[in-house]
CSV table of C-alpha atoms in Angstrom, one decimal:
chain,number,residue,atom,x,y,z
A,17,UNK,CA,15.0,1.2,4.7
A,18,UNK,CA,11.4,2.3,4.6
A,19,UNK,CA,10.7,2.4,8.3
A,20,UNK,CA,14.1,3.5,9.6
A,21,UNK,CA,16.8,3.8,7.1
A,22,UNK,CA,19.8,4.1,9.4
A,23,UNK,CA,20.1,1.8,12.4
A,24,UNK,CA,22.8,3.8,14.1
A,25,UNK,CA,21.0,7.1,13.6
A,26,UNK,CA,17.9,5.7,15.2
A,27,UNK,CA,19.8,4.4,18.2
A,28,UNK,CA,21.6,7.7,18.9
A,29,UNK,CA,18.4,9.6,18.3
A,30,UNK,CA,16.6,7.4,20.9
A,31,UNK,CA,19.3,7.8,23.5
A,32,UNK,CA,19.4,11.6,22.9
A,33,UNK,CA,15.6,11.8,23.4
A,34,UNK,CA,15.8,9.9,26.7
A,35,UNK,CA,18.7,11.7,28.2
A,36,UNK,CA,18.1,15.4,27.3
A,37,UNK,CA,16.3,17.4,29.9
A,38,UNK,CA,12.7,18.3,29.3
A,39,UNK,CA,12.2,22.0,28.7
A,40,UNK,CA,9.1,23.8,29.4
A,41,UNK,CA,7.2,25.7,26.7
A,42,UNK,CA,4.6,24.7,24.2
A,43,UNK,CA,6.7,25.5,21.1
A,44,UNK,CA,9.0,22.4,21.6
A,45,UNK,CA,6.1,20.0,22.0
A,46,UNK,CA,5.1,19.7,18.3
A,47,UNK,CA,8.8,19.3,17.4
A,48,UNK,CA,9.4,16.6,19.9
A,49,UNK,CA,6.2,14.8,18.8
A,50,UNK,CA,7.2,15.0,15.1
A,51,UNK,CA,10.7,13.6,15.9
A,52,UNK,CA,9.3,10.8,18.0
A,53,UNK,CA,6.8,9.8,15.4
A,54,UNK,CA,9.0,10.6,12.4
A,55,UNK,CA,8.2,7.3,10.6
A,56,UNK,CA,4.4,7.9,10.9
A,57,UNK,CA,4.7,11.6,9.9
A,58,UNK,CA,6.8,11.0,6.9
A,59,UNK,CA,4.7,8.0,5.7
A,60,UNK,CA,1.4,9.8,6.0
A,61,UNK,CA,2.6,12.9,4.1
A,62,UNK,CA,4.3,11.0,1.4
A,63,UNK,CA,1.3,8.7,1.0
A,64,UNK,CA,-1.1,11.7,0.3
A,65,UNK,CA,1.3,12.9,-2.4
A,66,UNK,CA,1.8,9.6,-4.1
A,67,UNK,CA,-1.9,8.5,-4.0
A,68,UNK,CA,-3.2,11.6,-5.7
A,69,UNK,CA,-0.4,11.5,-8.3
A,70,UNK,CA,-1.1,8.0,-9.5
A,71,UNK,CA,-4.8,7.5,-8.8
A,72,UNK,CA,-5.9,7.7,-12.5
A,73,UNK,CA,-3.7,4.7,-13.3
A,74,UNK,CA,-5.3,2.8,-10.4
A,75,UNK,CA,-8.7,3.5,-11.8
A,76,UNK,CA,-7.7,2.2,-15.2
A,77,UNK,CA,-6.2,-0.9,-13.6
A,78,UNK,CA,-9.4,-1.7,-11.7
A,79,UNK,CA,-11.6,-1.2,-14.8
A,80,UNK,CA,-9.5,-3.4,-16.9
A,81,UNK,CA,-9.5,-6.2,-14.3
A,82,UNK,CA,-13.3,-6.2,-14.0
A,83,UNK,CA,-14.4,-5.4,-17.6
A,84,UNK,CA,-13.0,-6.3,-21.0
A,85,UNK,CA,-11.2,-3.6,-23.0
A,86,UNK,CA,-9.0,-3.7,-26.1
A,87,UNK,CA,-6.2,-2.4,-24.0
A,88,UNK,CA,-5.1,0.4,-21.6
A,89,UNK,CA,-5.5,3.2,-24.2
A,90,UNK,CA,-9.0,1.9,-25.1
A,91,UNK,CA,-9.9,2.0,-21.4
A,92,UNK,CA,-8.7,5.5,-21.1
A,93,UNK,CA,-10.5,6.6,-24.2
A,94,UNK,CA,-13.9,5.0,-23.2
A,95,UNK,CA,-13.6,6.4,-19.6
A,96,UNK,CA,-12.8,9.9,-20.8
A,97,UNK,CA,-15.6,9.9,-23.4
A,98,UNK,CA,-18.3,8.6,-21.1
A,99,UNK,CA,-17.2,10.2,-17.7
A,100,UNK,CA,-14.7,12.9,-18.5
A,101,UNK,CA,-11.6,13.6,-16.3
A,102,UNK,CA,-13.7,13.1,-13.2
A,103,UNK,CA,-14.1,9.4,-14.1
A,104,UNK,CA,-10.3,8.8,-13.5
A,105,UNK,CA,-10.6,10.2,-10.0
A,106,UNK,CA,-13.9,8.6,-9.1
A,107,UNK,CA,-13.6,7.0,-5.6
A,108,UNK,CA,-10.4,8.9,-4.8
A,109,UNK,CA,-11.7,10.0,-1.3
A,110,UNK,CA,-11.7,6.5,0.2
A,111,UNK,CA,-8.1,5.6,-0.8
A,112,UNK,CA,-6.8,9.1,0.1
A,113,UNK,CA,-8.0,8.5,3.6
A,114,UNK,CA,-7.5,4.7,3.8
A,115,UNK,CA,-4.1,4.5,2.0
A,116,UNK,CA,-2.7,7.3,4.2
A,117,UNK,CA,-4.0,5.5,7.3
A,118,UNK,CA,-3.0,2.0,6.1
A,119,UNK,CA,0.5,3.1,5.0
A,120,UNK,CA,1.2,4.9,8.3
A,121,UNK,CA,0.1,1.9,10.3
A,122,UNK,CA,1.8,-0.5,8.0
A,123,UNK,CA,5.2,1.3,8.2
A,124,UNK,CA,4.8,1.5,12.0
A,125,UNK,CA,4.1,-2.2,12.3
A,126,UNK,CA,7.0,-3.0,9.8
A,127,UNK,CA,9.4,-0.8,11.8
A,128,UNK,CA,8.7,-2.6,15.0
A,129,UNK,CA,8.5,-6.0,13.5
A,130,UNK,CA,11.8,-5.9,11.7
A,131,UNK,CA,13.5,-5.0,15.0
A,132,UNK,CA,11.8,-7.9,16.8
A,133,UNK,CA,12.8,-10.3,14.1
A,134,UNK,CA,16.3,-8.9,13.8
A,135,UNK,CA,16.8,-9.2,17.6
A,136,UNK,CA,15.4,-12.8,17.5
A,137,UNK,CA,17.8,-13.8,14.7
A,138,UNK,CA,20.7,-12.2,16.6
A,139,UNK,CA,19.9,-14.1,19.8
A,140,UNK,CA,19.2,-17.5,18.2
A,141,UNK,CA,21.2,-17.5,15.0
A,142,UNK,CA,24.0,-15.2,15.8
A,143,UNK,CA,23.3,-12.9,12.8
A,144,UNK,CA,21.8,-9.4,13.1
A,145,UNK,CA,20.2,-8.3,9.7
A,146,UNK,CA,20.0,-4.6,10.8
A,147,UNK,CA,23.7,-4.5,11.7
A,148,UNK,CA,24.6,-6.3,8.5
A,149,UNK,CA,22.7,-3.8,6.1
A,150,UNK,CA,24.5,-0.8,7.7
A,151,UNK,CA,27.9,-2.2,7.0
A,152,UNK,CA,29.7,-0.5,4.1
A,153,UNK,CA,29.9,-2.8,1.1
A,154,UNK,CA,27.5,-5.4,2.5
A,155,UNK,CA,25.1,-7.3,0.2
A,156,UNK,CA,21.7,-8.7,0.8
A,157,UNK,CA,21.6,-12.3,2.0
A,158,UNK,CA,19.0,-14.9,2.9
A,159,UNK,CA,19.0,-13.6,6.5
A,160,UNK,CA,18.2,-10.0,5.6
A,161,UNK,CA,15.6,-11.0,3.0
A,162,UNK,CA,13.9,-13.3,5.5
A,163,UNK,CA,13.9,-10.6,8.2
A,164,UNK,CA,12.4,-7.9,6.0
A,165,UNK,CA,10.1,-10.2,4.2
A,166,UNK,CA,8.7,-11.6,7.5
A,167,UNK,CA,8.3,-8.0,8.9
A,168,UNK,CA,6.5,-7.0,5.7
A,169,UNK,CA,4.2,-10.0,5.8
A,170,UNK,CA,3.3,-9.1,9.4
A,171,UNK,CA,2.5,-5.5,8.5
A,172,UNK,CA,0.5,-6.6,5.5
A,173,UNK,CA,-1.7,-9.1,7.5
A,174,UNK,CA,-2.1,-6.5,10.2
A,175,UNK,CA,-3.6,-3.7,8.0
A,176,UNK,CA,-5.9,-5.9,6.0
A,177,UNK,CA,-8.8,-5.5,8.5
A,178,UNK,CA,-8.5,-1.7,8.2
A,179,UNK,CA,-8.0,-1.6,4.4
A,180,UNK,CA,-10.7,-4.0,3.2
A,181,UNK,CA,-13.8,-1.8,3.7
A,182,UNK,CA,-12.1,1.2,2.1
A,183,UNK,CA,-10.8,-0.8,-0.9
A,184,UNK,CA,-14.2,-2.3,-1.5
A,185,UNK,CA,-15.7,1.2,-1.4
A,186,UNK,CA,-13.1,2.5,-3.8
A,187,UNK,CA,-13.7,-0.4,-6.2
A,188,UNK,CA,-17.5,0.1,-6.1
A,189,UNK,CA,-17.0,3.8,-7.0
A,190,UNK,CA,-14.6,3.0,-9.8
A,191,UNK,CA,-16.8,0.5,-11.6
A,192,UNK,CA,-20.3,1.9,-10.6
A,193,UNK,CA,-20.9,3.4,-14.0
A,194,UNK,CA,-19.9,0.2,-15.8
A,195,UNK,CA,-22.1,-1.9,-13.5
A,196,UNK,CA,-25.1,0.3,-14.2
A,197,UNK,CA,-24.5,-0.1,-18.0
A,198,UNK,CA,-24.4,-3.9,-18.0
A,199,UNK,CA,-26.9,-5.7,-20.3
A,200,UNK,CA,-28.6,-9.1,-20.1
A,201,UNK,CA,-28.4,-9.1,-16.3
A,202,UNK,CA,-30.9,-10.4,-13.8
A,203,UNK,CA,-33.3,-7.5,-13.1
A,204,UNK,CA,-32.8,-7.8,-9.3
A,205,UNK,CA,-29.0,-7.6,-9.7
A,206,UNK,CA,-29.4,-4.7,-12.2
A,207,UNK,CA,-31.4,-2.8,-9.6
A,208,UNK,CA,-28.7,-3.3,-7.0
A,209,UNK,CA,-26.0,-2.3,-9.4
A,210,UNK,CA,-27.9,0.9,-10.3
A,211,UNK,CA,-28.1,1.8,-6.6
A,212,UNK,CA,-24.3,2.3,-6.6
A,213,UNK,CA,-24.3,4.7,-9.5
A,214,UNK,CA,-22.7,8.1,-8.9
A,215,UNK,CA,-22.6,7.6,-5.1
A,216,UNK,CA,-20.0,9.3,-2.9
A,217,UNK,CA,-17.6,7.4,-0.7
A,218,UNK,CA,-19.8,7.4,2.4
A,219,UNK,CA,-23.1,6.8,0.6
A,220,UNK,CA,-21.4,3.9,-1.2
A,221,UNK,CA,-20.4,2.4,2.1
A,222,UNK,CA,-23.9,2.8,3.5
A,223,UNK,CA,-25.3,1.2,0.3
A,224,UNK,CA,-23.0,-1.8,0.8
A,225,UNK,CA,-24.2,-2.2,4.4
A,226,UNK,CA,-27.8,-1.8,3.2
A,227,UNK,CA,-27.6,-4.7,0.7
A,228,UNK,CA,-25.0,-7.0,2.4
A,229,UNK,CA,-25.1,-6.1,6.1
A,230,UNK,CA,-22.2,-4.9,8.2
A,231,UNK,CA,-20.2,-8.0,7.3
A,232,UNK,CA,-20.5,-6.9,3.7
A,233,UNK,CA,-17.8,-4.3,4.3
A,234,UNK,CA,-15.4,-7.2,4.6
A,235,UNK,CA,-16.5,-9.0,1.3
A,236,UNK,CA,-13.4,-10.7,-0.1
A,237,UNK,CA,-11.4,-10.5,3.2
A,238,UNK,CA,-9.7,-13.8,2.8
A,239,UNK,CA,-8.5,-12.9,-0.7
A,240,UNK,CA,-7.4,-9.4,0.6
A,241,UNK,CA,-5.5,-11.0,3.5
A,242,UNK,CA,-3.7,-13.4,1.2
A,243,UNK,CA,-2.8,-10.7,-1.3
A,244,UNK,CA,-1.6,-8.2,1.4
A,245,UNK,CA,0.4,-10.8,3.4
A,246,UNK,CA,2.3,-12.1,0.4
A,247,UNK,CA,2.5,-8.8,-1.4
A,248,UNK,CA,3.7,-6.7,1.4
A,249,UNK,CA,6.3,-9.3,2.4
A,250,UNK,CA,7.7,-9.3,-1.2
A,251,UNK,CA,7.3,-5.5,-1.3
A,252,UNK,CA,9.6,-4.7,1.7
A,253,UNK,CA,12.1,-7.5,1.0
A,254,UNK,CA,12.5,-6.2,-2.6
A,255,UNK,CA,12.8,-2.5,-1.5
A,256,UNK,CA,15.4,-3.2,1.2
A,257,UNK,CA,17.5,-5.6,-0.9
A,258,UNK,CA,17.4,-3.3,-4.0
A,259,UNK,CA,18.3,-0.3,-2.0
A,260,UNK,CA,21.2,-2.1,-0.3
A,261,UNK,CA,22.5,-3.4,-3.6
A,262,UNK,CA,22.3,0.0,-5.3
A,263,UNK,CA,23.8,1.8,-2.4
A,264,UNK,CA,26.7,-0.7,-2.2
A,265,UNK,CA,27.4,-0.4,-6.0
A,266,UNK,CA,27.4,3.3,-5.8
A,267,UNK,CA,29.6,3.5,-2.7
A,268,UNK,CA,27.3,6.1,-1.1
A,269,UNK,CA,25.2,6.1,2.0
A,270,UNK,CA,21.5,5.5,1.3
A,271,UNK,CA,20.7,9.0,2.7
A,272,UNK,CA,23.0,10.5,0.1
A,273,UNK,CA,21.8,8.4,-2.8
A,274,UNK,CA,18.3,9.5,-3.8
A,275,UNK,CA,18.6,7.5,-7.1
A,276,UNK,CA,18.9,4.3,-5.1
A,277,UNK,CA,15.7,5.1,-3.2
A,278,UNK,CA,13.9,6.1,-6.4
A,279,UNK,CA,14.8,2.9,-8.3
A,280,UNK,CA,14.3,0.6,-5.3
A,281,UNK,CA,10.9,2.2,-4.7
A,282,UNK,CA,9.8,1.6,-8.3
A,283,UNK,CA,11.2,-2.0,-8.3
A,284,UNK,CA,9.4,-3.1,-5.1
A,285,UNK,CA,6.1,-2.1,-6.6
A,286,UNK,CA,6.7,-3.8,-10.0
A,287,UNK,CA,8.0,-7.1,-8.5
A,288,UNK,CA,5.3,-7.4,-5.8
A,289,UNK,CA,2.4,-6.8,-8.3
A,290,UNK,CA,3.9,-9.1,-10.9
A,291,UNK,CA,4.0,-12.0,-8.5
A,292,UNK,CA,0.6,-11.6,-6.8
A,293,UNK,CA,-1.5,-10.0,-9.5
A,294,UNK,CA,-3.8,-13.0,-10.2
A,295,UNK,CA,-4.8,-12.9,-6.5
A,296,UNK,CA,-5.7,-9.2,-6.8
A,297,UNK,CA,-7.6,-9.9,-10.0
A,298,UNK,CA,-9.7,-12.6,-8.4
A,299,UNK,CA,-10.3,-10.3,-5.4
A,300,UNK,CA,-11.5,-7.5,-7.6
A,301,UNK,CA,-13.8,-9.7,-9.7
A,302,UNK,CA,-15.3,-11.4,-6.6
A,303,UNK,CA,-15.9,-8.0,-4.9
A,304,UNK,CA,-17.4,-6.6,-8.1
A,305,UNK,CA,-19.7,-9.6,-8.4
A,306,UNK,CA,-20.7,-9.5,-4.7
A,307,UNK,CA,-21.9,-5.9,-5.1
A,308,UNK,CA,-24.8,-7.2,-7.2
A,309,UNK,CA,-25.9,-9.7,-4.6
A,310,UNK,CA,-28.1,-9.2,-1.5
A,311,UNK,CA,-27.3,-10.3,2.1
A,312,UNK,CA,-27.5,-14.1,2.4
A,313,UNK,CA,-27.0,-14.9,-1.2
A,314,UNK,CA,-24.0,-17.0,-2.1
A,315,UNK,CA,-21.4,-15.3,-4.3
A,316,UNK,CA,-19.3,-17.7,-6.5
A,317,UNK,CA,-15.6,-17.3,-5.8
A,318,UNK,CA,-13.4,-17.3,-9.0
A,319,UNK,CA,-10.5,-19.6,-9.1
A,320,UNK,CA,-7.0,-18.1,-8.8
A,321,UNK,CA,-5.1,-19.2,-11.9
A,322,UNK,CA,-1.5,-18.1,-12.4
A,323,UNK,CA,-0.2,-17.7,-16.0
A,324,UNK,CA,-3.8,-17.5,-17.4
A,325,UNK,CA,-3.9,-14.5,-19.7
A,326,UNK,CA,-7.2,-13.0,-18.5
A,327,UNK,CA,-5.9,-13.0,-14.9
A,328,UNK,CA,-3.3,-10.5,-16.0
A,329,UNK,CA,-5.5,-7.9,-17.6
A,330,UNK,CA,-4.3,-4.4,-16.6
A,331,UNK,CA,-1.0,-5.8,-15.3
A,332,UNK,CA,1.1,-3.3,-17.3
A,333,UNK,CA,-1.0,-0.4,-16.1
A,334,UNK,CA,-0.8,-1.7,-12.5
A,335,UNK,CA,3.0,-2.1,-12.6
A,336,UNK,CA,3.4,1.4,-14.1
A,337,UNK,CA,1.1,2.8,-11.5
A,338,UNK,CA,2.9,1.0,-8.7
A,339,UNK,CA,6.3,2.0,-10.0
A,340,UNK,CA,5.2,5.7,-10.1
A,341,UNK,CA,3.4,5.6,-6.7
A,342,UNK,CA,6.3,3.9,-4.9
A,343,UNK,CA,9.1,5.9,-6.6
A,344,UNK,CA,7.3,9.1,-5.5
A,345,UNK,CA,6.4,7.7,-2.1
A,346,UNK,CA,9.8,6.4,-1.0
A,347,UNK,CA,11.6,9.4,-2.4
A,348,UNK,CA,9.3,11.7,-0.4
A,349,UNK,CA,9.4,9.4,2.6
A,350,UNK,CA,13.2,9.2,2.9
A,351,UNK,CA,13.5,12.9,2.2
A,352,UNK,CA,11.0,13.9,4.9
A,353,UNK,CA,12.5,11.5,7.4
A,354,UNK,CA,15.9,12.8,6.8
A,355,UNK,CA,14.7,16.4,7.3
A,356,UNK,CA,12.9,15.4,10.5
A,357,UNK,CA,16.0,13.6,11.8
A,358,UNK,CA,18.0,16.8,11.2
A,359,UNK,CA,15.6,19.0,13.1
A,360,UNK,CA,16.8,20.3,16.4
A,361,UNK,CA,14.6,19.0,19.2
A,362,UNK,CA,15.4,22.0,21.4
A,363,UNK,CA,16.6,25.4,20.7
């Protein structure tokens, strides 16, 4: 499981931490800190690796959502011809910082939430999802899916308020060149669009505040909250259930089955994006449009329409990006957490 893959290991580790005597000496302190915050340490490290690896695909996805292209390859060709390799990494600073922070907090909230929900279900329903998933040969059921989905939704809603300003800044950087090249646009809007051209992360953020005020950093918050609450719930429920199924079929423990982790990581990204993609498209379009408006001006909100073709522009790229990001992320996450759990706290 993403936050703590082995319930029994966590319990014994916690008991061991509380009962072992505290030794003096500064060399043990970093090790104790890493073991205590193993979820956060593994999540932040794995996040940096996965974000850098797949960022070009994220850039192509955003461009296809907000501007018309003949396809993914056309978007890649046009971007490379007009902006070079740098164009694919435009705006990477914001998500590198924000995604690392958001993932770390998200996994921390998820970790705590799933134990709270599992304890509640055990107390009131007589079923403990965390005990069930650690039984050999067990399969996912409605109780485990509900527990992990609710914990994921809690984590998703909790991190929205941190992620929204960073994601708006990233989107602005990714489409700034395209906004500046728009034709037949109101001169005032064109001037605002040009002000975002070739700005760094912090200058872009300052520019947003200049044109839309401090609340402008939270442009599209409602759409962001809806996307992350639903998407993160689906994300974790899919990951946990897929990993449990693959582990059961293989007859191996999850820690000894990296293929299960790799496949489950890829699947959770594909499934979650496929189901909530129109919400993300509307969020991107609304935020892009809002960047060309000044403070106080009303920005039209596009309607969320499922199964409408233009709402799924860039879905293939997004699913490929998400599969790659999450396969790398969860593989690195589980590997690092396993290594940290194996560390000796004292020598």
